Short mmCIF file of C-alpha atoms and ligand atoms in Angstrom, two decimals:
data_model
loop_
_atom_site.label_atom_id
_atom_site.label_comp_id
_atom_site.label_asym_id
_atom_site.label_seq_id
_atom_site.Cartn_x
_atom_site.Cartn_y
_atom_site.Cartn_z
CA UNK O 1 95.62 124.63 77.77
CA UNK O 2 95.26 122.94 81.22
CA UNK O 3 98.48 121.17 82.84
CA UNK O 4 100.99 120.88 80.96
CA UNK O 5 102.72 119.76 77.85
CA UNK O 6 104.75 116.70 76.63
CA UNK O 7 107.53 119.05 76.48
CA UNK O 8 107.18 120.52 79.50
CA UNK O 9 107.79 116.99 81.52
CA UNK O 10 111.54 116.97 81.75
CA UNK O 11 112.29 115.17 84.97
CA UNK O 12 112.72 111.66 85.76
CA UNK O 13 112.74 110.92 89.42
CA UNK O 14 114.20 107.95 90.31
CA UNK O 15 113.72 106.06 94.26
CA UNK O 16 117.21 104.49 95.96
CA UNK O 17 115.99 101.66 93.81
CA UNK O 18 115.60 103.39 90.66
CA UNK O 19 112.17 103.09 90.38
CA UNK O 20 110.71 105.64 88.74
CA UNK O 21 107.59 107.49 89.37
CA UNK O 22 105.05 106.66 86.78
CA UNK O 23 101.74 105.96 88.27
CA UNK O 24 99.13 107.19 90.54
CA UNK O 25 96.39 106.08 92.06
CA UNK O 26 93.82 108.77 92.87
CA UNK O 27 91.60 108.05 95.73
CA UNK O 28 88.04 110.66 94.99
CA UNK O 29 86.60 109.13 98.09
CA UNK O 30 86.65 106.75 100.92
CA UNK O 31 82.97 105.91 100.91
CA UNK O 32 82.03 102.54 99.33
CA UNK O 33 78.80 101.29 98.82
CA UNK O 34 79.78 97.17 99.75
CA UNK O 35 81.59 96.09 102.25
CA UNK O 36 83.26 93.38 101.07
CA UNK O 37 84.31 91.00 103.56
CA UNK O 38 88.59 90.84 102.28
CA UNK O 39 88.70 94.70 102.35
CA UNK O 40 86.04 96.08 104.58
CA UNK O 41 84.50 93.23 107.15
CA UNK O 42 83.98 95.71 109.72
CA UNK O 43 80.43 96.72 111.70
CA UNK O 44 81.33 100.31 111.42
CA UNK O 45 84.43 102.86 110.41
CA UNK O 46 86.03 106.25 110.83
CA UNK O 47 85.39 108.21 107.76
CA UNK O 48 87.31 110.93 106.85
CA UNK O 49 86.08 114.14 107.69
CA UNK O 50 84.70 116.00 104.67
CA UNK O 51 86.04 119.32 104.67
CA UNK O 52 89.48 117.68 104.02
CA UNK O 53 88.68 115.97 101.06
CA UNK O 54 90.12 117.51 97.92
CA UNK O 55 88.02 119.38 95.53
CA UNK O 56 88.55 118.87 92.01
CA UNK O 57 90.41 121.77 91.28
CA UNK O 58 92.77 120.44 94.30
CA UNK O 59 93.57 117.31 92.62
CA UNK O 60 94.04 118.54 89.56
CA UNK O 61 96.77 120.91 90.87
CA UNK O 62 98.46 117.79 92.62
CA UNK O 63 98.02 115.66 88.92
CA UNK O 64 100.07 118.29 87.46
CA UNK O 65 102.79 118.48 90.20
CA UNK O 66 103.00 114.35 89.75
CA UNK O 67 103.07 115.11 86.25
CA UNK O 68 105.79 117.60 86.40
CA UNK O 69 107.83 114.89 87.66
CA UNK O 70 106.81 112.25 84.83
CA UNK O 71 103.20 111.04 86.15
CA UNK O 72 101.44 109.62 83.28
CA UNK O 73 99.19 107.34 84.24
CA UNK O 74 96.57 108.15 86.76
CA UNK O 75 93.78 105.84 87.72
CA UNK O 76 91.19 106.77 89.96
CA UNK O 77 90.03 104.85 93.04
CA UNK O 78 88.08 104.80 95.98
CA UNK O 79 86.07 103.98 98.16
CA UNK O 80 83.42 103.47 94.89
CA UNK O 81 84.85 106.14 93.24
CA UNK O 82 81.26 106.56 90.94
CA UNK O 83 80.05 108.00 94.64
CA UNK O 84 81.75 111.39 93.87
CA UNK O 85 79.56 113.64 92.80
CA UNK O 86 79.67 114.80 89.12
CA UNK O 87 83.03 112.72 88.77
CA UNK O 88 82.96 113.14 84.64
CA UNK O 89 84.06 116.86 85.03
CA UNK O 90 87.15 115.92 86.92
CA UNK O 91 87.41 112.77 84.31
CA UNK O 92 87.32 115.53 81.49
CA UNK O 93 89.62 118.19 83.30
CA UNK O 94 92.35 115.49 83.62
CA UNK O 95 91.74 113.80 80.15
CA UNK O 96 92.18 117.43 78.67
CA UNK O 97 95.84 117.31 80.17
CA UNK O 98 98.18 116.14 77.45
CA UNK O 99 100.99 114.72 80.29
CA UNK O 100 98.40 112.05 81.21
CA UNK O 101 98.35 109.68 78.82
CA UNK O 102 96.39 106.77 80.55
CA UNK O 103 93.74 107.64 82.39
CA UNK O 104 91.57 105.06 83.60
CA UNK O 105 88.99 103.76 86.34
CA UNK O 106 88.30 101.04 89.11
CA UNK O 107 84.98 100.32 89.98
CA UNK O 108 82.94 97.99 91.70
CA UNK O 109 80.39 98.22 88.81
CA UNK O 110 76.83 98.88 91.26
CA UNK O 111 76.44 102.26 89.02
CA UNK O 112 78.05 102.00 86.29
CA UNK O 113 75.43 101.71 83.98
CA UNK O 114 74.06 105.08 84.53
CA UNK O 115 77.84 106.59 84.30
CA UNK O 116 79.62 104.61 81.91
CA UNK O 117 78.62 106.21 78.49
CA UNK O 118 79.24 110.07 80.56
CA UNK O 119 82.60 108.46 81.64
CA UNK O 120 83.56 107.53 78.16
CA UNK O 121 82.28 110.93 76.72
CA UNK O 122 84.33 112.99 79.36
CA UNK O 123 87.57 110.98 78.04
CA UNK O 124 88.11 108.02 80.79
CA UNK O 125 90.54 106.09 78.36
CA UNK O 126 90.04 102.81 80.22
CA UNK O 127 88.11 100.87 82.89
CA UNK O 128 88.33 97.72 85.30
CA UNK O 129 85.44 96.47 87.31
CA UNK O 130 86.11 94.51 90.42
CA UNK O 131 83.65 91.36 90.54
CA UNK O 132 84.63 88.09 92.46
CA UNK O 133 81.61 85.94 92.05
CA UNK O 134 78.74 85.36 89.14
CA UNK O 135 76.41 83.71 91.62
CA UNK O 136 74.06 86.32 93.11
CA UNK O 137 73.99 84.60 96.43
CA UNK O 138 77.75 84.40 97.16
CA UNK O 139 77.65 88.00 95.83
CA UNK O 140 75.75 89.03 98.84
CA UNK O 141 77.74 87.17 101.05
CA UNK O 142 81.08 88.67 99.91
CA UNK O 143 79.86 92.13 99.44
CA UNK O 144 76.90 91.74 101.89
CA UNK O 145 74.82 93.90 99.90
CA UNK O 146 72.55 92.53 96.46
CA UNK O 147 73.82 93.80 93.84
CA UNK O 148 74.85 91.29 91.10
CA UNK O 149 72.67 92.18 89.01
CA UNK O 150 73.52 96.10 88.72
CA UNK O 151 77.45 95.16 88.21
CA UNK O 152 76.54 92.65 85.34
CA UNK O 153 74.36 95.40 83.71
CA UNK O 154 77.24 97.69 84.60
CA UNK O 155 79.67 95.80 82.60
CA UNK O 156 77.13 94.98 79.67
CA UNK O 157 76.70 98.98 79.56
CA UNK O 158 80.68 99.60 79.71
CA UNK O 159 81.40 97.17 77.66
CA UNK O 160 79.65 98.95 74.70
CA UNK O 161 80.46 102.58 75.51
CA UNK O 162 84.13 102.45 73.96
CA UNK O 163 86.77 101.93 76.51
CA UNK O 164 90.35 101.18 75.04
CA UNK O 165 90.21 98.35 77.27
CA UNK O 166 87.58 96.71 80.38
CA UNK O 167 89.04 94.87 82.81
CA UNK O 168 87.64 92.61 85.42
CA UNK O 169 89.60 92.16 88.81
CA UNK O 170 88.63 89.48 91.00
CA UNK O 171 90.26 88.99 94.19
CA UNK O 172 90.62 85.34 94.77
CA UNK O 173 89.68 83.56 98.33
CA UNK O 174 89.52 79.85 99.02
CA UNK O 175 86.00 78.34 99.55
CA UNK O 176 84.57 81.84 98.68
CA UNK O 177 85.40 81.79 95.07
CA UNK O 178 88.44 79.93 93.97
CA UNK O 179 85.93 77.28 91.50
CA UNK O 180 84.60 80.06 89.93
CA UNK O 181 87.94 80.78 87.95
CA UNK O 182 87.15 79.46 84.66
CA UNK O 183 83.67 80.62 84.76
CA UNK O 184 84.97 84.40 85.05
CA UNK O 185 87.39 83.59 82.29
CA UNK O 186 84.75 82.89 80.28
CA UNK O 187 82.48 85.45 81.29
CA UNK O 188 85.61 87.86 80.47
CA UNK O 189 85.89 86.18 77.09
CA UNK O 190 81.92 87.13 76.35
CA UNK O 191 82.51 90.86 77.11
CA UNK O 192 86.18 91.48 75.77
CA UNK O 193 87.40 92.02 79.18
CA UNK O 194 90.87 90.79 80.30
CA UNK O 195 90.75 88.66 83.58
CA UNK O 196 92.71 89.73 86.38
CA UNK O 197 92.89 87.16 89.37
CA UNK O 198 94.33 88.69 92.56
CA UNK O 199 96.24 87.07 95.18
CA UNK O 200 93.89 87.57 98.46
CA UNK O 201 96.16 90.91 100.37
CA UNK O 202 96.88 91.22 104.35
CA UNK O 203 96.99 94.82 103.55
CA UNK O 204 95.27 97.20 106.50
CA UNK O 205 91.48 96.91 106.62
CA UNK O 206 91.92 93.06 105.81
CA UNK O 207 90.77 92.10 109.28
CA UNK O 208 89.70 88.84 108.25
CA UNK O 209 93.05 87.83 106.21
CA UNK O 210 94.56 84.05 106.79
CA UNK O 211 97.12 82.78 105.20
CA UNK O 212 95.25 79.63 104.89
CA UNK O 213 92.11 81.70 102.81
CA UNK O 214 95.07 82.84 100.26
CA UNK O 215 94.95 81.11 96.87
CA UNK O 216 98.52 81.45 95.37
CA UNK O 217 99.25 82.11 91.82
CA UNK O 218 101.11 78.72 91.68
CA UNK O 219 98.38 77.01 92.95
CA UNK O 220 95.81 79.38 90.19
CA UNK O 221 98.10 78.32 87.37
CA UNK O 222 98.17 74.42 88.11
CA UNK O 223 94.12 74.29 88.51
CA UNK O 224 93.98 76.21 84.96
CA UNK O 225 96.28 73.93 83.94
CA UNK O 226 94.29 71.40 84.99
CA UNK O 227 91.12 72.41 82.85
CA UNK O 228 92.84 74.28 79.68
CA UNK O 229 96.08 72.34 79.11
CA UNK O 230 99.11 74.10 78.83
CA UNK O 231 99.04 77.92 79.92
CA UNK O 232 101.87 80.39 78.51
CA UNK O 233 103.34 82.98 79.65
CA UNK O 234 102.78 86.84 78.07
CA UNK O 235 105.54 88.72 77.73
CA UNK O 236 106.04 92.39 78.45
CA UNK O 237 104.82 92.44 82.10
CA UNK O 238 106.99 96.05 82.56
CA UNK O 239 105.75 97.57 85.64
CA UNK O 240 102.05 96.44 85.56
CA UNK O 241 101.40 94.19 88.34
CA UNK O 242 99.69 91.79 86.55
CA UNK O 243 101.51 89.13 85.04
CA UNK O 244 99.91 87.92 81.64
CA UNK O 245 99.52 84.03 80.67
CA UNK O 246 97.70 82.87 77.73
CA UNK O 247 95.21 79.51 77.10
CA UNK O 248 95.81 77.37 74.60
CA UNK O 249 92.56 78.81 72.79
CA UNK O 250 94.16 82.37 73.06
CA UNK O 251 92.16 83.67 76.19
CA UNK O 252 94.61 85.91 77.76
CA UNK O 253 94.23 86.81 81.60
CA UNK O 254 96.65 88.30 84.20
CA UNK O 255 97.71 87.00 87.80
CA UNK O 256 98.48 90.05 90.56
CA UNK O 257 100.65 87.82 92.90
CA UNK O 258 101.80 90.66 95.47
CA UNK O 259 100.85 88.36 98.34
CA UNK O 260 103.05 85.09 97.39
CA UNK O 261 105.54 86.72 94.79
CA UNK O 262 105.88 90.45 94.94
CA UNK O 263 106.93 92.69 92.69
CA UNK O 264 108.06 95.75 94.51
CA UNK O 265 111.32 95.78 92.28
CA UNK O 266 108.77 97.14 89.21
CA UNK O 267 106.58 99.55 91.42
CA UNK O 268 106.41 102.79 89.76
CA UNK O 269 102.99 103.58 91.68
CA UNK O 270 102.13 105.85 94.64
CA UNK O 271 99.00 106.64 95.67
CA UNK O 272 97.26 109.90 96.69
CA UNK O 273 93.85 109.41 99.43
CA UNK O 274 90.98 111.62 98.84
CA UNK O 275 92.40 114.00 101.68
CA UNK O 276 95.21 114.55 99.91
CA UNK O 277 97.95 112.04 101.80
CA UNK O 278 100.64 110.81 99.43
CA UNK O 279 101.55 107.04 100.08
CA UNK O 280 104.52 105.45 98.78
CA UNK O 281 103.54 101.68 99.34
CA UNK O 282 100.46 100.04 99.80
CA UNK O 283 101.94 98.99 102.96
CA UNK O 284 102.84 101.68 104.32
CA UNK O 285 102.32 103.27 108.08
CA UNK O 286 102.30 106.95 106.85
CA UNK O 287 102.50 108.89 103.94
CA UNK O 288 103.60 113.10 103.05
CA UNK O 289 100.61 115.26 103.94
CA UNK O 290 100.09 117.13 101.13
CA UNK O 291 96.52 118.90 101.50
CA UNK O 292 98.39 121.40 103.97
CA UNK O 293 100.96 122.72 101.97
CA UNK O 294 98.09 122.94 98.91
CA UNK O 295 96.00 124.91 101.00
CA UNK O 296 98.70 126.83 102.34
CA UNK O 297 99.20 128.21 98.64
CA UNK O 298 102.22 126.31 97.68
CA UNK O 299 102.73 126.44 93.84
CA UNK O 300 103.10 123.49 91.49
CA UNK O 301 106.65 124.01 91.32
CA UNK O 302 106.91 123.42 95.04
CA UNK O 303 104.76 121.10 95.48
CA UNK O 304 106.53 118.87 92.69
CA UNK O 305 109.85 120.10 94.93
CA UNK O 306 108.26 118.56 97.54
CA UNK O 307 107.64 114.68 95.82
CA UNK O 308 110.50 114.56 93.96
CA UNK O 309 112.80 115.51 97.28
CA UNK O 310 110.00 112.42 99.21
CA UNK O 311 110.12 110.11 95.92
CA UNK O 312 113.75 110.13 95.87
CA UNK O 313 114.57 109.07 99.22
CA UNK O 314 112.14 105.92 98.72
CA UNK O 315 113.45 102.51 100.13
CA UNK O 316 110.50 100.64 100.62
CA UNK O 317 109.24 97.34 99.58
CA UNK O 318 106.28 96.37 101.64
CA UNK O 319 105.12 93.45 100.11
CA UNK O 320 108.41 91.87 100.16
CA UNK O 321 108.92 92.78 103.46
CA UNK O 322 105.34 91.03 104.11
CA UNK O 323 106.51 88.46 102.55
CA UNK O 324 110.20 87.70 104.78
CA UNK O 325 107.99 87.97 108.15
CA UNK O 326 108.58 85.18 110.21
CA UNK O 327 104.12 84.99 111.41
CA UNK O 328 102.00 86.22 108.68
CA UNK O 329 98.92 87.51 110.00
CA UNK O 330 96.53 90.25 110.46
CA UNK O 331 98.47 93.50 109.50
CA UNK O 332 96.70 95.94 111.78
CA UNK O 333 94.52 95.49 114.30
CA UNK O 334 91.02 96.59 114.58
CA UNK O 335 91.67 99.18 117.37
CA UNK O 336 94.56 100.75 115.29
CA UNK O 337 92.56 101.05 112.04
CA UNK O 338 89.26 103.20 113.76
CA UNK O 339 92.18 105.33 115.04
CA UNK O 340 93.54 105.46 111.34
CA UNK O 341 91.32 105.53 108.39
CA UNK O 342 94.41 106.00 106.84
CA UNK O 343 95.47 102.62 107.40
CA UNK O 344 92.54 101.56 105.62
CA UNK O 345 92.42 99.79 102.00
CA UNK O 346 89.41 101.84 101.01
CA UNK O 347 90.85 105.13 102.00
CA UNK O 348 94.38 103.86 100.30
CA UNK O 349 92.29 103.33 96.81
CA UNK O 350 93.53 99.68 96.63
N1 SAM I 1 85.52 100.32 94.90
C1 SAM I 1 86.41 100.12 93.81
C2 SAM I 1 86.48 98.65 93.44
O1 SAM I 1 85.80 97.85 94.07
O2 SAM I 1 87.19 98.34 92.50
C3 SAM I 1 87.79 100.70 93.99
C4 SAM I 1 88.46 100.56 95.33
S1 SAM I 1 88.89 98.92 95.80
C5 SAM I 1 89.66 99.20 97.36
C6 SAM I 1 90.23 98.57 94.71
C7 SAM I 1 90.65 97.13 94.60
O3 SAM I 1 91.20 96.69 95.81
C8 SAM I 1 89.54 96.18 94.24
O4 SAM I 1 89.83 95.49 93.06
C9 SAM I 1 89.51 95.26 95.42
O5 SAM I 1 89.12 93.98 95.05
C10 SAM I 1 90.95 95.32 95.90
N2 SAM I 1 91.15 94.83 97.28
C11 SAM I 1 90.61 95.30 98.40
N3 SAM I 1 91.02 94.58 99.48
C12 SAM I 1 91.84 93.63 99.01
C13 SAM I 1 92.59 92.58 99.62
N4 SAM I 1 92.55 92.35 100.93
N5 SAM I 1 93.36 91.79 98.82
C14 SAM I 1 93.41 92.00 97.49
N6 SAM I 1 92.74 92.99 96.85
C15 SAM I 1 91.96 93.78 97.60
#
């Protein structure tokens, strides 16, 4: 039996703010195939160099250190993450792992439709596909590439191959696609998919971020208000970052607020790039290398040593932080990101 057991997860590790370490985002590349403009605007970027991205047998040794330490939900990322090659054997490797318990997907949706039933078969519990816009022109503008058409059939496709749940994130920007709220809702509605609206990020690689272009969930709430009536509140928000409101005809959706009201008291998630650098915050400057000690044949055990020692000297909260400085603007500079791709939102997984 690969990884290991319910019983064999003993440890919580709790941060200086006792959050715990529950989730992981797994980065499988940093290759997309958009570029959207609120994540990567750029001409042209440093790619990380391929011999130091982890094969599957590498992340699967790092899932079970992370698990070791009470890991139990792991999502995979990107980059497009349906750009790895043969992606449903590492999908079944770490669905065959009994200490993972949610296992799902992010995807900007151009191939799904050829991977989604494989994705389903290989155990992929659950799926959310990023799409900002229904109109095929202001598609091409965000993403700057055509492809519409291949998400929508993407979604038709996943949304019949047996998911626990689809999920549709759409990263909200003013006069790109903040009148096109309702319409998602109801495209969500047709397809079963819960509607995520996120708060526009100045994370790294969001060289075009204003505070002015940022659509806050206040402001989301009182225009859905405005069309739907009177919008509750879902309980049970735990650690997710979505919070969950419902319309009066039962349509529930979420709102991820990190820009305008973070939640960095609930983070339970880390994230891991496709070269194997362990980040504790989205905003973070640097993260714990750990592709070296890997390759240098460190065992499970040490590796999970290793975290846990990392995990439990956390102190950050980098949105908040974002949030108290005096001039919000651009995070990083241009010149300081083609130095770093690790600075990058597409390397980081999102
Ligand atoms: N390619 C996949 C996708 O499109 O879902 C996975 C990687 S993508 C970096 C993950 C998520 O990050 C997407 O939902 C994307 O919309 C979100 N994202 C990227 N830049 C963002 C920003 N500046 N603000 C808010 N969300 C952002």
């Amino acid at each position: 039996m690969p990884g290991l057991s319910h019983n064999e997860r003993t440890l919580v590790i709790l941060d200086r703010f006792d959050r715990p370490l529950r989730s992981l985002r797994v980065s499988v590349t940093d290759r997309c195939n958009l570029r959207c403009q609120y994540c990567m605007p750029e001409p042209d970027y440093a790619w990380l160099p391929r011999q130091s991205i982890l094969d599957f047998e590498e992340i699967a040794v790092l899932v079970d250190a992370f698990a070791s330490l009470g890991v139990d939900r792991v999502r995979l990322t990107g980059g497009e993450p349906l750009l790895r090659r043969d992606l449903t054997e590492l999908v079944a490797q770490l669905a065959a792992r009994p200490a993972v318990r949610d296992l799902a997907l992010t995807t900007n949706g151009v191939l799904l439709a050829s991977q989604a039933h494989g994705l389903r078969a290989a155990g992929l519990h659950r799926i959310t596909v990023s799409l900002d816009t229904l109109d095929r022109e202001r598609f091409q503008q965000i993403a700057r590439f055509d492809e519409l058409p291949a998400v929508l059939r993407g979604i038709d496709v996943a949304a019949a191959a047996g998911f626990a749940s689809l999920k549709i994130d759409t990263v909200v920007i003013r006069h790109r696609n903040d009148d096109e709220l309702s319409a998602l809702l109801d495209f969500g509605k047709r397809y079963g998919a819960e509607v995520r609206f996120i708060e526009y990020m100045d994370v790294g690689g969001a060289t075009k971020w204003s505070r002015d272009a940022v659509v806050s969930r206040r402001e989301m709430l009182a225009r859905l208000s405005e069309i739907y009536g009177s919008i509750e509140p879902v309980g049970g928000r735990d650690s997710a970052p979505a919070e969950r409101f419902r319309l009066p005809d039962g349509t529930t959706f979420g709102i991820i607020a990190s820009t305008t009201e973070p939640f960095c008291a609930a983070c339970d998630r880390s994230r891991l790039t496709a070269d194997g650098l362990w980040l504790l915050c989205l905003y973070a400057r640097g993260g714990l290398d750990l592709r070296h000690p890997l390759r240098e044949g460190a065992t499970r055990e040490e590796l999970a040593h290793l975290i846990s020692t990392v995990w439990s000297m956390r102190a950050d909260r980098g949105a908040e932080e974002r949030l108290g400085a005096p001039a919000r603007e651009v995070l990083i500079p241009v010149a300081a990101l083609k130095r770093n791709a690790h600075l990058e939102m597409h390397t980081r997984g999102g």
